[in-house]
């Protein structure tokens, strides 16, 4: 983790060194992601929304920062009567990565132009699973409680195709891969740790605005 923070600090210093004339860029996106930790769940799809903003140089290189919000909610219900249901299980995942951002657009004058994007930062995540209907003959002793806050290094790579809508706005679709294996925070013993693998592929679409 220390190595990741070192790269993050170097990148921020590198980005702040640019002083020449530039444009302001904002990229807003949303799309489904399939993290490994959710494989096998009734709902294995998480949704990720993000906004990144920075300075664009010569319409080809953008440096900045942003924040993502990833969420997944799964529940199991039992129908009690016509309009009432008992919630037997709820599982929630909320993830808040904060990162620095680099985008390369080598052919900005095309009607449809490719773009490569990278993010590196710190991931904070909350996970909880609540099973309200339990078999009294199956004790919980020996099971690890995974509910709580997690933290770890986060990076993402993405490739987009941007369709130019106007002089300052483009619509993009793309494919991304995120990597993060945050570790649960709290007092644990030295011989064990709880880690959730949130790495996975995702689809993305949104708006790219330069002004």
Coordinates of C-alpha atoms in Angstrom, one line a residue:
X1 CA 0.0 0.0 0.0
X2 CA 2.9 2.4 0.8
X3 CA 4.2 1.9 -2.8
X4 CA 0.8 2.9 -4.2
X5 CA 0.7 6.1 -2.1
X6 CA 4.2 7.0 -3.3
X7 CA 3.1 6.7 -6.9
X8 CA 0.0 8.8 -6.1
X9 CA 2.0 11.6 -4.5
X10 CA 4.5 11.7 -7.5
X11 CA 1.6 11.9 -10.0
X12 CA 0.0 14.8 -8.1
X13 CA 3.2 16.7 -8.1
X14 CA 3.7 16.0 -11.7
X15 CA 0.2 17.2 -12.6
X16 CA 0.6 20.4 -10.6
X17 CA 3.8 21.3 -12.5
X18 CA 1.8 22.1 -15.7
X19 CA 1.3 25.8 -16.0
X20 CA 0.7 26.4 -19.7
X21 CA -2.7 27.4 -21.1
X22 CA -5.2 24.6 -20.9
X23 CA -8.9 23.8 -21.1
X24 CA -11.1 22.5 -18.3
X25 CA -12.3 18.9 -18.8
X26 CA -15.2 17.0 -17.0
X27 CA -16.0 13.4 -17.7
X28 CA -19.2 11.9 -16.2
X29 CA -19.9 8.2 -16.5
X30 CA -22.0 5.3 -15.3
X31 CA -22.0 1.6 -16.0
X32 CA -22.2 -2.0 -14.7
X33 CA -19.2 -3.7 -13.1
X34 CA -18.7 -7.4 -12.2
X35 CA -16.5 -7.5 -9.1
X36 CA -15.1 -11.0 -8.2
X37 CA -16.3 -10.7 -4.6
X38 CA -19.9 -10.7 -5.9
X39 CA -19.6 -13.8 -8.1
X40 CA -22.2 -16.4 -7.1
X41 CA -24.5 -13.8 -5.5
X42 CA -28.1 -13.5 -6.7
X43 CA -27.2 -10.0 -7.8
X44 CA -23.6 -10.1 -9.0
X45 CA -23.8 -6.8 -10.9
X46 CA -22.6 -3.6 -9.2
X47 CA -23.1 -0.1 -10.6
X48 CA -20.4 2.5 -10.8
X49 CA -20.9 6.2 -11.3
X50 CA -18.0 8.7 -11.4
X51 CA -17.0 12.2 -12.2
X52 CA -13.5 13.2 -13.0
X53 CA -12.2 16.7 -13.8
X54 CA -8.9 18.2 -14.8
X55 CA -6.9 20.2 -17.3
X56 CA -6.7 19.2 -21.0
X57 CA -3.7 20.2 -23.0
X58 CA -3.9 20.4 -26.8
X59 CA -7.1 18.3 -26.6
X60 CA -4.9 15.3 -26.3
X61 CA -3.8 14.9 -22.7
X62 CA -6.0 15.4 -19.6
X63 CA -4.7 15.3 -16.0
X64 CA -6.9 15.7 -13.0
X65 CA -8.7 13.8 -10.3
X66 CA -12.1 12.3 -9.5
X67 CA -14.3 10.2 -7.3
X68 CA -16.3 7.0 -8.0
X69 CA -19.3 5.6 -6.2
X70 CA -20.0 1.9 -6.7
X71 CA -23.0 0.2 -5.1
X72 CA -24.6 -3.3 -5.0
X73 CA -27.7 -4.4 -3.1
X74 CA -29.0 -7.9 -2.7
X75 CA -32.0 -9.1 -0.7
X76 CA -34.1 -12.3 -0.2
X77 CA -37.7 -11.9 0.8
X78 CA -40.6 -14.2 1.8
X79 CA -44.1 -13.2 1.0
X80 CA -46.3 -12.9 4.1
X81 CA -49.5 -11.9 2.4
X82 CA -50.7 -10.1 -0.7
X83 CA -48.8 -6.9 -0.1
X84 CA -46.4 -7.7 2.7
X85 CA -42.9 -9.4 2.6
X86 CA -40.5 -10.4 5.2
X87 CA -36.9 -9.5 4.5
X88 CA -34.8 -12.6 5.3
X89 CA -31.4 -11.3 4.1
X90 CA -29.8 -8.0 3.0
X91 CA -26.4 -7.6 1.6
X92 CA -24.9 -4.2 0.8
X93 CA -21.7 -3.0 -0.8
X94 CA -20.8 0.7 -1.1
X95 CA -17.4 1.8 -2.5
X96 CA -15.9 5.3 -2.6
X97 CA -12.6 5.4 -4.5
X98 CA -10.8 8.8 -4.8
X99 CA -8.1 8.9 -7.5
X100 CA -5.9 11.0 -9.8
X101 CA -6.7 10.7 -13.4
X102 CA -4.8 10.6 -16.8
X103 CA -6.4 10.4 -20.2
X104 CA -4.8 10.2 -23.6
X105 CA -6.8 11.1 -26.8
X106 CA -4.3 10.9 -29.7
X107 CA -6.7 11.7 -32.5
X108 CA -9.0 14.5 -31.2
X109 CA -10.1 15.8 -34.6
X110 CA -11.9 12.6 -35.6
X111 CA -15.7 12.3 -35.4
X112 CA -15.3 9.1 -33.4
X113 CA -12.0 9.2 -31.5
X114 CA -10.3 6.6 -29.2
X115 CA -9.3 7.5 -25.7
X116 CA -7.2 5.7 -23.1
X117 CA -7.8 6.4 -19.4
X118 CA -6.1 5.5 -16.1
X119 CA -6.9 6.2 -12.5
X120 CA -4.8 5.5 -9.3
X121 CA -6.0 6.2 -5.8
X122 CA -7.4 5.1 -2.4
X123 CA -10.5 3.0 -2.1
X124 CA -12.8 3.2 1.0
X125 CA -15.6 0.6 1.1
X126 CA -18.4 -0.4 3.4
X127 CA -19.8 -4.0 3.3
X128 CA -22.6 -5.6 5.4
X129 CA -24.7 -8.8 5.3
X130 CA -27.6 -9.2 7.6
X131 CA -29.5 -12.5 7.7
X132 CA -32.6 -12.1 9.9
X133 CA -33.9 -15.6 9.4
X134 CA -31.5 -18.1 10.9
X135 CA -31.5 -21.8 11.7
X136 CA -31.3 -22.0 15.5
X137 CA -29.6 -25.3 15.2
X138 CA -26.7 -23.8 13.3
X139 CA -24.6 -21.6 15.6
X140 CA -22.5 -18.7 14.3
X141 CA -19.4 -19.5 16.3
X142 CA -16.3 -19.8 14.2
X143 CA -17.6 -17.6 11.4
X144 CA -15.7 -14.4 10.6
X145 CA -17.7 -11.2 10.7
X146 CA -17.0 -9.5 7.4
X147 CA -19.3 -6.5 8.1
X148 CA -17.5 -3.2 8.4
X149 CA -15.2 -0.7 6.6
X150 CA -12.4 -1.6 4.2
X151 CA -9.6 0.3 2.7
X152 CA -6.9 -0.3 0.0
X153 CA -5.2 0.8 -3.2
X154 CA -7.3 1.3 -6.3
X155 CA -6.5 1.5 -9.9
X156 CA -8.5 1.4 -13.1
X157 CA -7.8 1.3 -16.9
X158 CA -10.3 2.1 -19.5
X159 CA -10.6 2.4 -23.3
X160 CA -13.4 4.6 -24.8
X161 CA -14.7 5.6 -28.1
X162 CA -15.9 9.2 -28.1
X163 CA -18.5 10.4 -30.5
X164 CA -18.3 14.2 -31.0
X165 CA -21.7 15.9 -30.4
X166 CA -20.5 19.5 -30.5
X167 CA -17.4 21.6 -30.2
X168 CA -17.2 21.0 -26.5
X169 CA -19.2 17.8 -25.8
X170 CA -18.8 14.1 -26.7
X171 CA -20.7 10.9 -25.8
X172 CA -18.5 7.9 -25.1
X173 CA -18.9 4.2 -24.6
X174 CA -16.1 1.9 -23.4
X175 CA -14.7 -1.0 -21.5
X176 CA -12.9 -0.8 -18.2
X177 CA -11.0 -2.9 -15.7
X178 CA -10.7 -2.0 -12.0
X179 CA -8.4 -3.5 -9.5
X180 CA -8.8 -3.3 -5.7
X181 CA -8.6 -5.8 -2.8
X182 CA -9.4 -3.6 0.2
X183 CA -8.6 -5.0 3.7
X184 CA -11.1 -4.7 6.6
X185 CA -10.2 -2.0 9.1
X186 CA -10.3 -2.7 12.9
X187 CA -8.6 -4.7 15.5
X188 CA -7.7 -8.1 14.1
X189 CA -5.1 -10.6 15.1
X190 CA -1.7 -10.7 13.4
X191 CA -2.4 -14.1 11.8
X192 CA -5.5 -13.3 9.8
X193 CA -7.2 -10.5 7.8
X194 CA -10.4 -10.0 5.9
X195 CA -10.1 -8.9 2.3
X196 CA -12.7 -8.5 -0.4
X197 CA -11.7 -8.7 -4.0
X198 CA -13.5 -5.9 -5.9
X199 CA -11.5 -6.3 -9.1
X200 CA -13.5 -6.9 -12.3
X201 CA -14.5 -5.8 -15.7
X202 CA -17.1 -3.2 -16.4
X203 CA -18.9 -1.3 -19.2
X204 CA -19.1 2.5 -19.2
X205 CA -20.9 5.3 -21.0
X206 CA -21.3 9.0 -20.4
X207 CA -20.4 12.5 -21.4
X208 CA -17.0 14.1 -22.1
X209 CA -17.1 17.9 -21.7
X210 CA -14.2 20.3 -22.6
X211 CA -14.6 24.0 -22.2

